[in-house]
Structures are given as structure tokens and as C-alpha cells.
Amino acid sequence: MKLIKSEGIAHHSYFIEASGRAIVVDPRRDVDIYLKMAETAGLDITHIFETHRNEDYVIGSLELAQATGAEIFHGKDLEFAYGTPVSEGNTFKFGNAELEILETPGHTPESISLVLRDKNVSDDAQMVFAGDLIFAGETGRIDLLGEDKKREMAGLLYDSIFHKIMPLGDETILCPAHGAGSVCGADIREQDYTTLGYEKNTNLQLQCTSRDEFIQMKVAEELYTPPYFRKMEFFNQNGAPLLGRLPYLRALTPKILKKMKNNGAQIVDVRKPTSFGGDTYLAV
């Protein structure tokens, strides 16, 4: 299993190799990275899973399905314009590997988690891909349906975490859909992977002594909701326009840039901070 991190939005997607095939969980829209990984490993991408209707980025499921012919799967409790709904207990077998679907609402009504087992070794859970249900040091936000639904969603989140995820076992590796810096959690730790046992002992939000205490804690949260969330939700439920492949961007010469600047163009540096941090002037 490989983690693919999207810088800037702290999004995590996952590439799982199993019995000559590849499974992608929550793909980003620029899907070339998955195609290259599959080509390098000599694998066919056959299954794409969405843990929920994402809010903070345009998901790349349709883009990847167009390029590979893979089937898309997502939770049944939201009417998507594409893909195949799955339900609690559905299993997908890939040789000795098995993915089991858990319905884990709370962050969103249709949220699902994927439990990975190596049946050749044990029936115990090896990993769980929990989407935005639980993170390293945090739990998922419950405010996306509005203030009047926060208490209901907080209760669903509690039930999903404590009745379905935590019973998988302390040694189970937790693979969340976001890392530190994401707007999908208030204070996610800088930790790509964690375990359910580690979270049980260190995640303060899991220290609540009752369901009511957990609900009160979540309802009291006040998180920033970026204005682009609604557009992302629309695209991810109804399908974003297909790009085919992201265009190759040709570099501009300093001469052309200087001419554009003189004509009133605004130059925006979109490199990573580590790349432009040492620059003291623009050479145009």
C-alpha cells in the first residue's frame, strides 16, 4: 500500500496492490500519478473507492475510471450521479487480500470505511481506510449539514468510531483521508499513519467518558468552512467535467514574462514555499 499526499490541502489517497491488480482510495483529480504507479508495477487499476463525498477538493474518480475502465464504489446513503453504491458487510476479494465495507456515518451520512485483511495470514484487520471519520489526534467535523443537524451527526460519528472502528483492534493501522493542515479537522497531528491503539491512548477526543459528553464536545466545535466547499460537494456528487489528462505547461521565457508584466499581467508564484523562500527578487 502506498500513500499519495496532495500538498497544500493535506489530502491523502491510497494505492493498494493486490494479486496483480490495483485499488485506489479517494483519488485526486490529477490522476497521472496513479497511472504511472500502475504502469511501473505492471498492474491494472480495477477498483476505485470513495470514502465519502469530499468537500475540500474535486475527486478524481471519474477521471481515473475513464483512463482505466475501473469501477467506482461509494456509500449508498447519498444519490450519486455515477458509480455503484455499497452497503455494510460487502466484501471485495483480491487473491488473499479482502476489503470489507463498513457504513460509518457521522462526518457525512454516506461515509464508509474500508477494512483491509490479509486472509492468508489472519482474519484480523490489518488496516482501515476511514476517510474523514477519524484522524491522527482528531475526529471528523460534523457541521457540513448545518447547525440543526450537528447533534445528530455527532451521535452518528460516536457510534461509527466506538462501535465499528475501535473494535477492529489496537494494532489496526489507521489510514485517514487527511493530514496536518487540512480544514477537515481542527488540529490534526503531523503524522501520516497511526494505529487505533495509539489513538485510543493519545487522541483527546476519544477520552470522553460517555456518548453525551462526546456529542457536547463536537457540537461546541467551531470550524472555518471555506466558500468553495459547496462547489466541491456539487462536483463530487454529480461528477466534475472530465479533463482527460492535465495539460503540459510550457515554460515562459523571462523576455515573454517581462512583456506580459509590462502589459499589466499579474504574476503569481505557485511554487512551494521552500522553492521561492530564498528568492530576493524577480528576475524580470
PDB file of C-alpha atoms in Angstrom:
ATOM      1  CA  MET A   1       0.000   0.000   0.000  1.00  0.00           C
ATOM      2  CA  LYS A   2       1.277   3.451  -0.902  1.00  0.00           C
ATOM      3  CA  LEU A   3       0.166   6.832   0.419  1.00  0.00           C
ATOM      4  CA  ILE A   4      -0.153   9.721  -2.064  1.00  0.00           C
ATOM      5  CA  LYS A   5      -0.110  13.129  -0.394  1.00  0.00           C
ATOM      6  CA  SER A   6      -1.514  16.221  -2.098  1.00  0.00           C
ATOM      7  CA  GLU A   7       0.458  19.219  -0.877  1.00  0.00           C
ATOM      8  CA  GLY A   8      -1.469  22.319   0.108  1.00  0.00           C
ATOM      9  CA  ILE A   9      -4.732  20.625   1.038  1.00  0.00           C
ATOM     10  CA  ALA A  10      -3.158  17.802   3.071  1.00  0.00           C
ATOM     11  CA  HIS A  11      -5.213  15.221   1.179  1.00  0.00           C
ATOM     12  CA  HIS A  12      -4.312  11.538   1.427  1.00  0.00           C
ATOM     13  CA  SER A  13      -5.208   8.964  -1.178  1.00  0.00           C
ATOM     14  CA  TYR A  14      -4.089   5.355  -1.231  1.00  0.00           C
ATOM     15  CA  PHE A  15      -2.824   2.936  -3.873  1.00  0.00           C
ATOM     16  CA  ILE A  16      -3.250  -0.713  -2.885  1.00  0.00           C
ATOM     17  CA  GLU A  17      -1.548  -3.536  -4.787  1.00  0.00           C
ATOM     18  CA  ALA A  18      -3.302  -6.882  -4.570  1.00  0.00           C
ATOM     19  CA  SER A  19      -2.999 -10.032  -6.677  1.00  0.00           C
ATOM     20  CA  GLY A  20      -1.926  -8.295  -9.879  1.00  0.00           C
ATOM     21  CA  ARG A  21      -4.479  -5.526  -9.547  1.00  0.00           C
ATOM     22  CA  ALA A  22      -4.559  -2.066  -8.013  1.00  0.00           C
ATOM     23  CA  ILE A  23      -7.213  -0.355  -5.895  1.00  0.00           C
ATOM     24  CA  VAL A  24      -7.287   3.411  -5.385  1.00  0.00           C
ATOM     25  CA  VAL A  25      -9.000   5.044  -2.420  1.00  0.00           C
ATOM     26  CA  ASP A  26     -10.152   8.688  -2.682  1.00  0.00           C
ATOM     27  CA  PRO A  27      -8.116   9.639  -5.788  1.00  0.00           C
ATOM     28  CA  ARG A  28      -7.210  13.235  -6.516  1.00  0.00           C
ATOM     29  CA  ARG A  29      -8.186  14.761  -9.844  1.00  0.00           C
ATOM     30  CA  ASP A  30      -4.709  14.801 -11.415  1.00  0.00           C
ATOM     31  CA  VAL A  31      -4.619  11.031 -11.817  1.00  0.00           C
ATOM     32  CA  ASP A  32      -1.355  10.640 -13.741  1.00  0.00           C
ATOM     33  CA  ILE A  33       0.404   9.629 -10.522  1.00  0.00           C
ATOM     34  CA  TYR A  34      -1.802   6.526 -10.154  1.00  0.00           C
ATOM     35  CA  LEU A  35      -1.423   5.617 -13.826  1.00  0.00           C
ATOM     36  CA  LYS A  36       2.357   5.829 -13.562  1.00  0.00           C
ATOM     37  CA  MET A  37       2.403   3.750 -10.388  1.00  0.00           C
ATOM     38  CA  ALA A  38       0.269   1.077 -12.025  1.00  0.00           C
ATOM     39  CA  GLU A  39       2.374   1.052 -15.179  1.00  0.00           C
ATOM     40  CA  THR A  40       5.616   0.799 -13.197  1.00  0.00           C
ATOM     41  CA  ALA A  41       4.286  -2.129 -11.160  1.00  0.00           C
ATOM     42  CA  GLY A  42       2.611  -3.825 -14.123  1.00  0.00           C
ATOM     43  CA  LEU A  43      -0.849  -3.604 -12.547  1.00  0.00           C
ATOM     44  CA  ASP A  44      -4.358  -2.874 -13.789  1.00  0.00           C
ATOM     45  CA  ILE A  45      -6.386  -0.386 -11.738  1.00  0.00           C
ATOM     46  CA  THR A  46      -9.750  -2.137 -11.381  1.00  0.00           C
ATOM     47  CA  HIS A  47     -11.464  -0.612  -8.329  1.00  0.00           C
ATOM     48  CA  ILE A  48     -11.894   2.950  -7.064  1.00  0.00           C
ATOM     49  CA  PHE A  49     -13.420   3.617  -3.646  1.00  0.00           C
ATOM     50  CA  GLU A  50     -14.712   6.930  -2.334  1.00  0.00           C
ATOM     51  CA  THR A  51     -14.970   7.035   1.463  1.00  0.00           C
ATOM     52  CA  HIS A  52     -17.428   9.955   1.237  1.00  0.00           C
ATOM     53  CA  ARG A  53     -18.459  12.944  -0.861  1.00  0.00           C
ATOM     54  CA  ASN A  54     -15.398  15.082  -0.310  1.00  0.00           C
ATOM     55  CA  GLU A  55     -15.718  18.815   0.338  1.00  0.00           C
ATOM     56  CA  ASP A  56     -12.222  20.246   0.022  1.00  0.00           C
ATOM     57  CA  TYR A  57     -11.127  19.046  -3.436  1.00  0.00           C
ATOM     58  CA  VAL A  58     -12.520  17.648  -6.677  1.00  0.00           C
ATOM     59  CA  ILE A  59     -12.212  13.887  -6.509  1.00  0.00           C
ATOM     60  CA  GLY A  60     -10.586  12.148  -9.461  1.00  0.00           C
ATOM     61  CA  SER A  61     -12.720   9.010  -9.586  1.00  0.00           C
ATOM     62  CA  LEU A  62     -14.349   9.728 -12.964  1.00  0.00           C
ATOM     63  CA  GLU A  63     -11.048  10.891 -14.385  1.00  0.00           C
ATOM     64  CA  LEU A  64      -9.312   7.686 -13.302  1.00  0.00           C
ATOM     65  CA  ALA A  65     -12.211   5.468 -14.379  1.00  0.00           C
ATOM     66  CA  GLN A  66     -12.136   6.995 -17.860  1.00  0.00           C
ATOM     67  CA  ALA A  67      -8.427   6.235 -18.182  1.00  0.00           C
ATOM     68  CA  THR A  68      -8.558   2.693 -16.798  1.00  0.00           C
ATOM     69  CA  GLY A  69     -12.090   1.315 -17.030  1.00  0.00           C
ATOM     70  CA  ALA A  70     -12.114   0.788 -13.252  1.00  0.00           C
ATOM     71  CA  GLU A  71     -15.416   0.670 -11.380  1.00  0.00           C
ATOM     72  CA  ILE A  72     -16.251   3.346  -8.791  1.00  0.00           C
ATOM     73  CA  PHE A  73     -17.816   2.482  -5.422  1.00  0.00           C
ATOM     74  CA  HIS A  74     -19.220   4.755  -2.703  1.00  0.00           C
ATOM     75  CA  GLY A  75     -21.706   4.774   0.183  1.00  0.00           C
ATOM     76  CA  LYS A  76     -25.376   4.115  -0.598  1.00  0.00           C
ATOM     77  CA  ASP A  77     -26.893   6.847   1.582  1.00  0.00           C
ATOM     78  CA  LEU A  78     -26.385   9.642  -0.927  1.00  0.00           C
ATOM     79  CA  GLU A  79     -27.646   9.725  -4.506  1.00  0.00           C
ATOM     80  CA  PHE A  80     -24.569   9.978  -6.704  1.00  0.00           C
ATOM     81  CA  ALA A  81     -24.847  10.547 -10.443  1.00  0.00           C
ATOM     82  CA  TYR A  82     -22.174   7.909 -11.102  1.00  0.00           C
ATOM     83  CA  GLY A  83     -20.641   4.792  -9.602  1.00  0.00           C
ATOM     84  CA  THR A  84     -22.004   1.821  -7.668  1.00  0.00           C
ATOM     85  CA  PRO A  85     -23.348   2.046  -4.099  1.00  0.00           C
ATOM     86  CA  VAL A  86     -22.049  -0.367  -1.449  1.00  0.00           C
ATOM     87  CA  SER A  87     -23.507  -1.476   1.875  1.00  0.00           C
ATOM     88  CA  GLU A  88     -22.378  -2.715   5.268  1.00  0.00           C
ATOM     89  CA  GLY A  89     -20.645  -6.079   5.013  1.00  0.00           C
ATOM     90  CA  ASN A  90     -19.967  -6.033   1.259  1.00  0.00           C
ATOM     91  CA  THR A  91     -16.569  -7.622   0.626  1.00  0.00           C
ATOM     92  CA  PHE A  92     -14.164  -7.450  -2.295  1.00  0.00           C
ATOM     93  CA  LYS A  93     -11.595 -10.214  -2.685  1.00  0.00           C
ATOM     94  CA  PHE A  94      -8.269  -9.800  -4.451  1.00  0.00           C
ATOM     95  CA  GLY A  95      -6.438 -13.082  -4.032  1.00  0.00           C
ATOM     96  CA  ASN A  96      -5.560 -13.322  -0.344  1.00  0.00           C
ATOM     97  CA  ALA A  97      -6.491  -9.688   0.270  1.00  0.00           C
ATOM     98  CA  GLU A  98     -10.004  -8.705   1.282  1.00  0.00           C
ATOM     99  CA  LEU A  99     -11.686  -5.316   1.613  1.00  0.00           C
ATOM    100  CA  GLU A 100     -14.782  -5.144   3.785  1.00  0.00           C
ATOM    101  CA  ILE A 101     -17.196  -2.212   3.733  1.00  0.00           C
ATOM    102  CA  LEU A 102     -18.305  -0.612   6.989  1.00  0.00           C
ATOM    103  CA  GLU A 103     -21.019   2.039   6.912  1.00  0.00           C
ATOM    104  CA  THR A 104     -19.585   4.760   9.165  1.00  0.00           C
ATOM    105  CA  PRO A 105     -21.753   7.907   9.007  1.00  0.00           C
ATOM    106  CA  GLY A 106     -21.048  10.977  11.101  1.00  0.00           C
ATOM    107  CA  HIS A 107     -18.839  13.220   9.014  1.00  0.00           C
ATOM    108  CA  THR A 108     -21.349  12.744   6.201  1.00  0.00           C
ATOM    109  CA  PRO A 109     -24.388  10.430   6.076  1.00  0.00           C
ATOM    110  CA  GLU A 110     -22.941   8.168   3.364  1.00  0.00           C
ATOM    111  CA  SER A 111     -19.400   7.835   4.758  1.00  0.00           C
ATOM    112  CA  ILE A 112     -17.874   4.375   4.542  1.00  0.00           C
ATOM    113  CA  SER A 113     -14.676   2.831   5.845  1.00  0.00           C
ATOM    114  CA  LEU A 114     -12.679   0.046   4.172  1.00  0.00           C
ATOM    115  CA  VAL A 115     -11.173  -2.713   6.298  1.00  0.00           C
ATOM    116  CA  LEU A 116      -8.191  -4.478   4.716  1.00  0.00           C
ATOM    117  CA  ARG A 117      -7.322  -8.039   5.731  1.00  0.00           C
ATOM    118  CA  ASP A 118      -4.692 -10.497   4.518  1.00  0.00           C
ATOM    119  CA  LYS A 119      -6.721 -13.699   4.730  1.00  0.00           C
ATOM    120  CA  ASN A 120      -3.637 -15.816   4.095  1.00  0.00           C
ATOM    121  CA  VAL A 121      -2.243 -14.599   7.420  1.00  0.00           C
ATOM    122  CA  SER A 122      -5.153 -13.764   9.710  1.00  0.00           C
ATOM    123  CA  ASP A 123      -8.793 -12.782   9.907  1.00  0.00           C
ATOM    124  CA  ASP A 124      -7.756  -9.738  11.949  1.00  0.00           C
ATOM    125  CA  ALA A 125      -7.964  -6.284  10.417  1.00  0.00           C
ATOM    126  CA  GLN A 126      -4.623  -5.049   9.101  1.00  0.00           C
ATOM    127  CA  MET A 127      -5.611  -1.541   8.018  1.00  0.00           C
ATOM    128  CA  VAL A 128      -8.705   0.630   7.940  1.00  0.00           C
ATOM    129  CA  PHE A 129      -9.225   3.450   5.451  1.00  0.00           C
ATOM    130  CA  ALA A 130     -11.585   5.657   7.453  1.00  0.00           C
ATOM    131  CA  GLY A 131     -11.908   8.755   5.277  1.00  0.00           C
ATOM    132  CA  ASP A 132     -12.754  11.811   7.397  1.00  0.00           C
ATOM    133  CA  LEU A 133     -14.180   9.823  10.300  1.00  0.00           C
ATOM    134  CA  ILE A 134     -11.055   9.895  12.460  1.00  0.00           C
ATOM    135  CA  PHE A 135      -7.591  11.381  12.007  1.00  0.00           C
ATOM    136  CA  ALA A 136      -4.325  11.368  13.917  1.00  0.00           C
ATOM    137  CA  GLY A 137      -5.279  13.265  17.076  1.00  0.00           C
ATOM    138  CA  GLU A 138      -8.690  14.369  15.790  1.00  0.00           C
ATOM    139  CA  THR A 139     -12.147  13.250  14.718  1.00  0.00           C
ATOM    140  CA  GLY A 140     -14.116  14.412  11.677  1.00  0.00           C
ATOM    141  CA  ARG A 141     -16.139  17.606  11.534  1.00  0.00           C
ATOM    142  CA  ILE A 142     -19.909  17.193  11.889  1.00  0.00           C
ATOM    143  CA  ASP A 143     -21.172  20.613  10.754  1.00  0.00           C
ATOM    144  CA  LEU A 144     -21.479  20.123   6.998  1.00  0.00           C
ATOM    145  CA  LEU A 145     -25.263  19.580   7.038  1.00  0.00           C
ATOM    146  CA  GLY A 146     -25.903  22.721   9.101  1.00  0.00           C
ATOM    147  CA  GLU A 147     -26.315  23.682  12.744  1.00  0.00           C
ATOM    148  CA  ASP A 148     -29.620  21.860  13.181  1.00  0.00           C
ATOM    149  CA  LYS A 149     -28.007  18.536  12.233  1.00  0.00           C
ATOM    150  CA  LYS A 150     -24.834  18.802  14.325  1.00  0.00           C
ATOM    151  CA  ARG A 151     -26.142  16.856  17.328  1.00  0.00           C
ATOM    152  CA  GLU A 152     -27.486  14.036  15.156  1.00  0.00           C
ATOM    153  CA  MET A 153     -24.252  13.787  13.148  1.00  0.00           C
ATOM    154  CA  ALA A 154     -22.122  13.882  16.309  1.00  0.00           C
ATOM    155  CA  GLY A 155     -24.075  10.911  17.643  1.00  0.00           C
ATOM    156  CA  LEU A 156     -23.568   9.008  14.400  1.00  0.00           C
ATOM    157  CA  LEU A 157     -19.859   9.839  14.488  1.00  0.00           C
ATOM    158  CA  TYR A 158     -19.576   8.481  18.032  1.00  0.00           C
ATOM    159  CA  ASP A 159     -21.361   5.252  17.103  1.00  0.00           C
ATOM    160  CA  SER A 160     -19.209   4.763  13.995  1.00  0.00           C
ATOM    161  CA  ILE A 161     -15.933   5.318  15.845  1.00  0.00           C
ATOM    162  CA  PHE A 162     -16.645   3.431  19.058  1.00  0.00           C
ATOM    163  CA  HIS A 163     -18.892   0.639  17.768  1.00  0.00           C
ATOM    164  CA  LYS A 164     -17.299  -0.106  14.387  1.00  0.00           C
ATOM    165  CA  ILE A 165     -13.773   1.295  14.075  1.00  0.00           C
ATOM    166  CA  MET A 166     -12.218   0.907  17.530  1.00  0.00           C
ATOM    167  CA  PRO A 167     -13.366  -2.744  17.919  1.00  0.00           C
ATOM    168  CA  LEU A 168     -11.163  -3.652  14.930  1.00  0.00           C
ATOM    169  CA  GLY A 169      -8.258  -3.847  17.381  1.00  0.00           C
ATOM    170  CA  ASP A 170      -5.431  -1.741  18.762  1.00  0.00           C
ATOM    171  CA  GLU A 171      -2.909  -2.999  16.196  1.00  0.00           C
ATOM    172  CA  THR A 172      -5.013  -1.935  13.206  1.00  0.00           C
ATOM    173  CA  ILE A 173      -3.291   0.756  11.148  1.00  0.00           C
ATOM    174  CA  LEU A 174      -5.472   3.827  10.631  1.00  0.00           C
ATOM    175  CA  CYS A 175      -5.238   5.422   7.179  1.00  0.00           C
ATOM    176  CA  PRO A 176      -7.112   8.763   7.245  1.00  0.00           C
ATOM    177  CA  ALA A 177      -8.068  10.876   4.233  1.00  0.00           C
ATOM    178  CA  HIS A 178      -6.225  13.956   5.516  1.00  0.00           C
ATOM    179  CA  GLY A 179      -3.132  15.007   7.405  1.00  0.00           C
ATOM    180  CA  ALA A 180      -1.978  18.057   9.342  1.00  0.00           C
ATOM    181  CA  GLY A 181      -3.161  21.373   7.892  1.00  0.00           C
ATOM    182  CA  SER A 182      -6.435  20.127   6.449  1.00  0.00           C
ATOM    183  CA  VAL A 183      -9.585  22.190   7.032  1.00  0.00           C
ATOM    184  CA  CYS A 184     -11.421  18.911   7.645  1.00  0.00           C
ATOM    185  CA  GLY A 185     -10.131  18.799  11.212  1.00  0.00           C
ATOM    186  CA  ALA A 186      -9.270  21.387  13.850  1.00  0.00           C
ATOM    187  CA  ASP A 187      -5.873  20.095  14.967  1.00  0.00           C
ATOM    188  CA  ILE A 188      -4.705  17.027  13.044  1.00  0.00           C
ATOM    189  CA  ARG A 189      -1.270  15.809  14.130  1.00  0.00           C
ATOM    190  CA  GLU A 190       1.690  15.780  11.748  1.00  0.00           C
ATOM    191  CA  GLN A 191       1.542  12.015  11.448  1.00  0.00           C
ATOM    192  CA  ASP A 192       0.769  10.174   8.230  1.00  0.00           C
ATOM    193  CA  TYR A 193      -0.129   6.874   9.860  1.00  0.00           C
ATOM    194  CA  THR A 194      -1.317   5.894  13.293  1.00  0.00           C
ATOM    195  CA  THR A 195      -2.940   2.898  14.953  1.00  0.00           C
ATOM    196  CA  LEU A 196      -6.255   2.546  16.694  1.00  0.00           C
ATOM    197  CA  GLY A 197      -4.469   1.673  19.927  1.00  0.00           C
ATOM    198  CA  TYR A 198      -2.297   4.768  19.733  1.00  0.00           C
ATOM    199  CA  GLU A 199      -5.341   6.940  19.091  1.00  0.00           C
ATOM    200  CA  LYS A 200      -7.197   5.326  21.960  1.00  0.00           C
ATOM    201  CA  ASN A 201      -4.359   6.364  24.286  1.00  0.00           C
ATOM    202  CA  THR A 202      -3.458   9.789  22.856  1.00  0.00           C
ATOM    203  CA  ASN A 203      -6.437  11.254  20.967  1.00  0.00           C
ATOM    204  CA  LEU A 204      -8.126  13.586  23.456  1.00  0.00           C
ATOM    205  CA  GLN A 205     -11.402  13.437  21.557  1.00  0.00           C
ATOM    206  CA  LEU A 206     -11.572   9.705  22.286  1.00  0.00           C
ATOM    207  CA  GLN A 207     -11.203  10.291  26.034  1.00  0.00           C
ATOM    208  CA  CYS A 208     -14.839  11.321  26.503  1.00  0.00           C
ATOM    209  CA  THR A 209     -16.460   9.158  29.161  1.00  0.00           C
ATOM    210  CA  SER A 210     -19.865   8.952  27.507  1.00  0.00           C
ATOM    211  CA  ARG A 211     -21.719   9.379  24.226  1.00  0.00           C
ATOM    212  CA  ASP A 212     -23.392  12.540  25.559  1.00  0.00           C
ATOM    213  CA  GLU A 213     -20.032  14.069  26.510  1.00  0.00           C
ATOM    214  CA  PHE A 214     -18.659  13.339  23.047  1.00  0.00           C
ATOM    215  CA  ILE A 215     -21.717  14.909  21.397  1.00  0.00           C
ATOM    216  CA  GLN A 216     -21.457  18.044  23.530  1.00  0.00           C
ATOM    217  CA  MET A 217     -17.762  18.364  22.674  1.00  0.00           C
ATOM    218  CA  LYS A 218     -18.376  18.026  18.927  1.00  0.00           C
ATOM    219  CA  VAL A 219     -21.404  20.344  18.865  1.00  0.00           C
ATOM    220  CA  ALA A 220     -19.321  23.043  20.565  1.00  0.00           C
ATOM    221  CA  GLU A 221     -16.668  22.958  17.823  1.00  0.00           C
ATOM    222  CA  GLU A 222     -16.452  25.995  15.586  1.00  0.00           C
ATOM    223  CA  LEU A 223     -14.562  25.286  12.382  1.00  0.00           C
ATOM    224  CA  TYR A 224     -13.999  27.505   9.362  1.00  0.00           C
ATOM    225  CA  THR A 225     -15.986  26.479   6.291  1.00  0.00           C
ATOM    226  CA  PRO A 226     -14.330  27.702   3.073  1.00  0.00           C
ATOM    227  CA  PRO A 227     -16.777  29.040   0.463  1.00  0.00           C
ATOM    228  CA  TYR A 228     -15.573  26.567  -2.171  1.00  0.00           C
ATOM    229  CA  PHE A 229     -16.910  23.580  -0.164  1.00  0.00           C
ATOM    230  CA  ARG A 230     -20.333  23.751  -1.788  1.00  0.00           C
ATOM    231  CA  LYS A 231     -18.881  23.694  -5.305  1.00  0.00           C
ATOM    232  CA  MET A 232     -16.670  20.727  -4.452  1.00  0.00           C
ATOM    233  CA  GLU A 233     -19.649  18.883  -2.988  1.00  0.00           C
ATOM    234  CA  PHE A 234     -21.678  19.504  -6.140  1.00  0.00           C
ATOM    235  CA  PHE A 235     -18.893  18.236  -8.396  1.00  0.00           C
ATOM    236  CA  ASN A 236     -18.235  15.194  -6.227  1.00  0.00           C
ATOM    237  CA  GLN A 237     -21.875  14.153  -6.132  1.00  0.00           C
ATOM    238  CA  ASN A 238     -22.793  14.902  -9.742  1.00  0.00           C
ATOM    239  CA  GLY A 239     -19.443  14.433 -11.467  1.00  0.00           C
ATOM    240  CA  ALA A 240     -16.910  17.068 -12.420  1.00  0.00           C
ATOM    241  CA  PRO A 241     -16.143  17.836 -16.080  1.00  0.00           C
ATOM    242  CA  LEU A 242     -13.561  15.391 -17.390  1.00  0.00           C
ATOM    243  CA  LEU A 243     -10.150  16.802 -18.136  1.00  0.00           C
ATOM    244  CA  GLY A 244      -8.881  13.734 -19.936  1.00  0.00           C
ATOM    245  CA  ARG A 245      -5.321  14.498 -18.954  1.00  0.00           C
ATOM    246  CA  LEU A 246      -3.907  17.599 -17.332  1.00  0.00           C
ATOM    247  CA  PRO A 247      -2.225  19.785 -19.978  1.00  0.00           C
ATOM    248  CA  TYR A 248       1.537  20.034 -20.171  1.00  0.00           C
ATOM    249  CA  LEU A 249       2.513  23.565 -19.198  1.00  0.00           C
ATOM    250  CA  ARG A 250       5.288  25.040 -21.304  1.00  0.00           C
ATOM    251  CA  ALA A 251       7.742  27.313 -19.542  1.00  0.00           C
ATOM    252  CA  LEU A 252       7.739  31.022 -20.439  1.00  0.00           C
ATOM    253  CA  THR A 253      10.997  32.831 -21.075  1.00  0.00           C
ATOM    254  CA  PRO A 254      11.958  35.879 -18.956  1.00  0.00           C
ATOM    255  CA  LYS A 255      11.536  38.039 -22.076  1.00  0.00           C
ATOM    256  CA  ILE A 256       7.908  36.959 -22.539  1.00  0.00           C
ATOM    257  CA  LEU A 257       7.196  37.293 -18.815  1.00  0.00           C
ATOM    258  CA  LYS A 258       8.605  40.820 -18.764  1.00  0.00           C
ATOM    259  CA  LYS A 259       6.430  41.802 -21.730  1.00  0.00           C
ATOM    260  CA  MET A 260       3.347  40.315 -20.056  1.00  0.00           C
ATOM    261  CA  LYS A 261       4.134  42.148 -16.822  1.00  0.00           C
ATOM    262  CA  ASN A 262       4.549  45.446 -18.649  1.00  0.00           C
ATOM    263  CA  ASN A 263       1.123  44.902 -20.209  1.00  0.00           C
ATOM    264  CA  GLY A 264      -0.474  44.598 -16.781  1.00  0.00           C
ATOM    265  CA  ALA A 265      -0.380  40.851 -16.174  1.00  0.00           C
ATOM    266  CA  GLN A 266      -0.279  39.699 -12.561  1.00  0.00           C
ATOM    267  CA  ILE A 267       2.486  37.180 -11.929  1.00  0.00           C
ATOM    268  CA  VAL A 268       1.660  34.591  -9.268  1.00  0.00           C
ATOM    269  CA  ASP A 269       4.383  32.333  -7.860  1.00  0.00           C
ATOM    270  CA  VAL A 270       2.753  28.939  -7.251  1.00  0.00           C
ATOM    271  CA  ARG A 271       5.876  27.074  -6.230  1.00  0.00           C
ATOM    272  CA  LYS A 272       6.213  25.501  -2.813  1.00  0.00           C
ATOM    273  CA  PRO A 273       7.401  27.864  -0.038  1.00  0.00           C
ATOM    274  CA  THR A 274      10.724  26.025   0.121  1.00  0.00           C
ATOM    275  CA  SER A 275      11.325  26.856  -3.552  1.00  0.00           C
ATOM    276  CA  PHE A 276      10.569  30.563  -3.546  1.00  0.00           C
ATOM    277  CA  GLY A 277      11.533  31.328   0.067  1.00  0.00           C
ATOM    278  CA  GLY A 278      15.161  32.036  -0.791  1.00  0.00           C
ATOM    279  CA  ASP A 279      14.430  34.352  -3.734  1.00  0.00           C
ATOM    280  CA  THR A 280      15.174  38.025  -3.088  1.00  0.00           C
ATOM    281  CA  TYR A 281      13.931  39.431  -6.394  1.00  0.00           C
ATOM    282  CA  LEU A 282      12.056  38.517  -9.539  1.00  0.00           C
ATOM    283  CA  ALA A 283      14.438  38.330 -12.465  1.00  0.00           C
ATOM    284  CA  VAL A 284      12.109  40.005 -14.929  1.00  0.00           C
TER     285      VAL A 284
END
